[in-house]
Amino acid sequence: QVQPVESGGGLVQAGGSLRLSCALSGGTFTIRTMAWFRQAPGQEREFVAAINWSGGGTYYADQVKDRFTISRNNAKSTVDLQMNILNPEDTAVYYCAARRPRVGGASRTPDEYPYWGQGTQVTVSS
């Protein structure tokens, strides 16, 4: 089955930056819509960002607009999430997800993504 694998999580001080990466195996990366979600303890999983199969459309949650940037490299079958100006509210386990592309844009609903990575922890101090 299609399997995303995340990396790049860690501990960072408020105001700092991290870059997450997701590699996809078991499927054709170029025909997958890719997304990042996050989940803090006791909270529901929430949408962070998504990018369509061509890389021409990107989507962001309001709370990360102008701070996070999603990008993809089809040659390497990877999608990255550059996170800047991090604050403690960004602390969560970050998950990479994939689905077949659909006309009109990427979904912001976790249930509509059938393929998920194991998650990578991001902790922002101060």
Coordinates of C-alpha atoms in Angstrom, one line a residue:
Q1 CA 0.0 0.0 0.0
V2 CA 1.1 3.6 -0.5
Q3 CA 3.2 4.6 2.5
P4 CA 4.3 8.2 3.4
V5 CA 7.3 8.6 5.7
E6 CA 8.0 11.9 7.6
S7 CA 11.2 13.3 8.9
G8 CA 12.6 16.6 10.2
G9 CA 10.7 17.0 13.4
G10 CA 12.4 18.2 16.6
L11 CA 12.7 20.8 19.3
V12 CA 12.9 24.5 18.4
Q13 CA 12.6 27.8 20.3
A14 CA 9.7 30.2 19.6
G15 CA 10.5 32.3 16.6
G16 CA 12.6 29.6 15.0
S17 CA 12.2 27.4 12.0
L18 CA 12.0 23.7 11.0
R19 CA 11.7 21.9 7.7
L20 CA 9.7 18.7 7.5
S21 CA 10.0 16.2 4.6
C22 CA 7.8 13.4 3.5
A23 CA 8.8 10.6 1.1
L24 CA 6.2 8.5 -0.6
S25 CA 6.6 4.9 -1.5
G26 CA 4.3 2.2 -3.0
G27 CA 2.5 4.5 -5.5
T28 CA 2.9 7.0 -8.2
F29 CA 3.8 10.3 -6.5
T30 CA 3.0 12.5 -9.4
I31 CA -0.7 11.6 -9.3
R32 CA -1.1 12.1 -5.6
T33 CA -2.4 15.2 -3.7
M34 CA -0.2 15.6 -0.7
A35 CA -1.0 17.3 2.6
W36 CA 0.2 17.9 6.1
F37 CA -1.9 17.6 9.2
R38 CA -1.1 18.0 12.9
Q39 CA -2.5 16.7 16.2
A40 CA -1.8 17.9 19.7
P41 CA -2.6 15.8 22.8
G42 CA -6.3 15.7 23.5
Q43 CA -7.2 17.5 20.3
E44 CA -8.6 16.5 16.9
R45 CA -6.3 16.2 13.9
E46 CA -6.3 19.5 12.0
F47 CA -5.3 20.5 8.5
V48 CA -2.1 22.4 8.0
A49 CA -1.3 22.6 4.3
A50 CA -1.8 20.8 1.0
I51 CA -0.4 20.8 -2.6
N52 CA -1.9 19.4 -5.7
W53 CA -0.3 16.8 -8.0
S54 CA 1.2 19.4 -10.4
G55 CA 2.5 21.6 -7.7
G56 CA 0.5 24.5 -9.1
G57 CA -2.0 24.8 -6.3
T58 CA -1.2 25.2 -2.6
Y59 CA -3.6 25.5 0.4
Y60 CA -3.0 26.6 4.0
A61 CA -4.8 26.7 7.3
D62 CA -5.5 30.3 8.5
Q63 CA -3.3 29.8 11.5
V64 CA -0.2 29.0 9.4
K65 CA -0.7 31.3 6.4
D66 CA 2.4 33.5 5.7
R67 CA 4.6 31.3 8.0
F68 CA 4.5 27.9 6.5
T69 CA 5.3 26.9 2.9
I70 CA 4.5 23.5 1.3
S71 CA 6.4 22.3 -1.8
R72 CA 7.0 19.1 -3.7
N73 CA 9.8 17.5 -5.7
N74 CA 8.3 14.9 -8.1
A75 CA 11.7 13.6 -9.2
K76 CA 12.5 12.6 -5.6
S77 CA 8.9 11.7 -4.6
T78 CA 9.0 14.1 -1.7
V79 CA 6.9 16.9 -0.2
D80 CA 8.3 19.4 2.2
L81 CA 6.9 21.8 4.8
Q82 CA 9.0 24.8 5.7
M83 CA 7.8 26.2 9.0
N84 CA 8.9 29.7 10.0
I85 CA 8.2 31.9 13.0
L86 CA 7.1 28.9 15.1
N87 CA 5.2 29.4 18.3
P88 CA 4.2 27.0 21.1
E89 CA 0.7 26.7 19.5
D90 CA 2.5 24.8 16.6
T91 CA 3.6 22.0 19.0
A92 CA 2.1 18.8 17.7
V93 CA 2.7 15.5 15.9
Y94 CA 2.8 16.4 12.2
Y95 CA 1.5 13.8 9.7
C96 CA 2.0 13.5 6.0
A97 CA -1.1 12.3 4.0
A98 CA -1.8 11.4 0.4
R99 CA -4.8 10.9 -1.8
R100 CA -5.8 10.8 -5.5
P101 CA -6.1 14.3 -6.9
R102 CA -9.5 15.8 -7.5
V103 CA -10.6 18.7 -9.7
G104 CA -11.2 21.9 -7.6
G105 CA -8.5 21.6 -5.0
A106 CA -7.2 19.6 -2.1
S107 CA -9.3 18.4 0.8
R108 CA -8.9 19.8 4.3
T109 CA -10.6 16.8 5.9
P110 CA -8.5 14.0 7.3
D111 CA -11.0 11.3 6.5
E112 CA -10.6 12.0 2.8
Y113 CA -6.9 11.0 2.8
P114 CA -6.4 7.2 2.8
Y115 CA -2.6 7.1 3.1
W116 CA -0.8 8.4 6.2
G117 CA 2.7 8.5 7.7
Q118 CA 3.6 7.6 11.2
G119 CA 4.1 11.2 12.2
T120 CA 7.0 13.3 13.4
Q121 CA 7.0 15.4 16.7
V122 CA 7.5 19.1 16.6
T123 CA 7.9 20.9 19.9
V124 CA 8.2 24.6 20.2
S125 CA 9.5 26.0 23.5
S126 CA 9.0 29.4 25.3

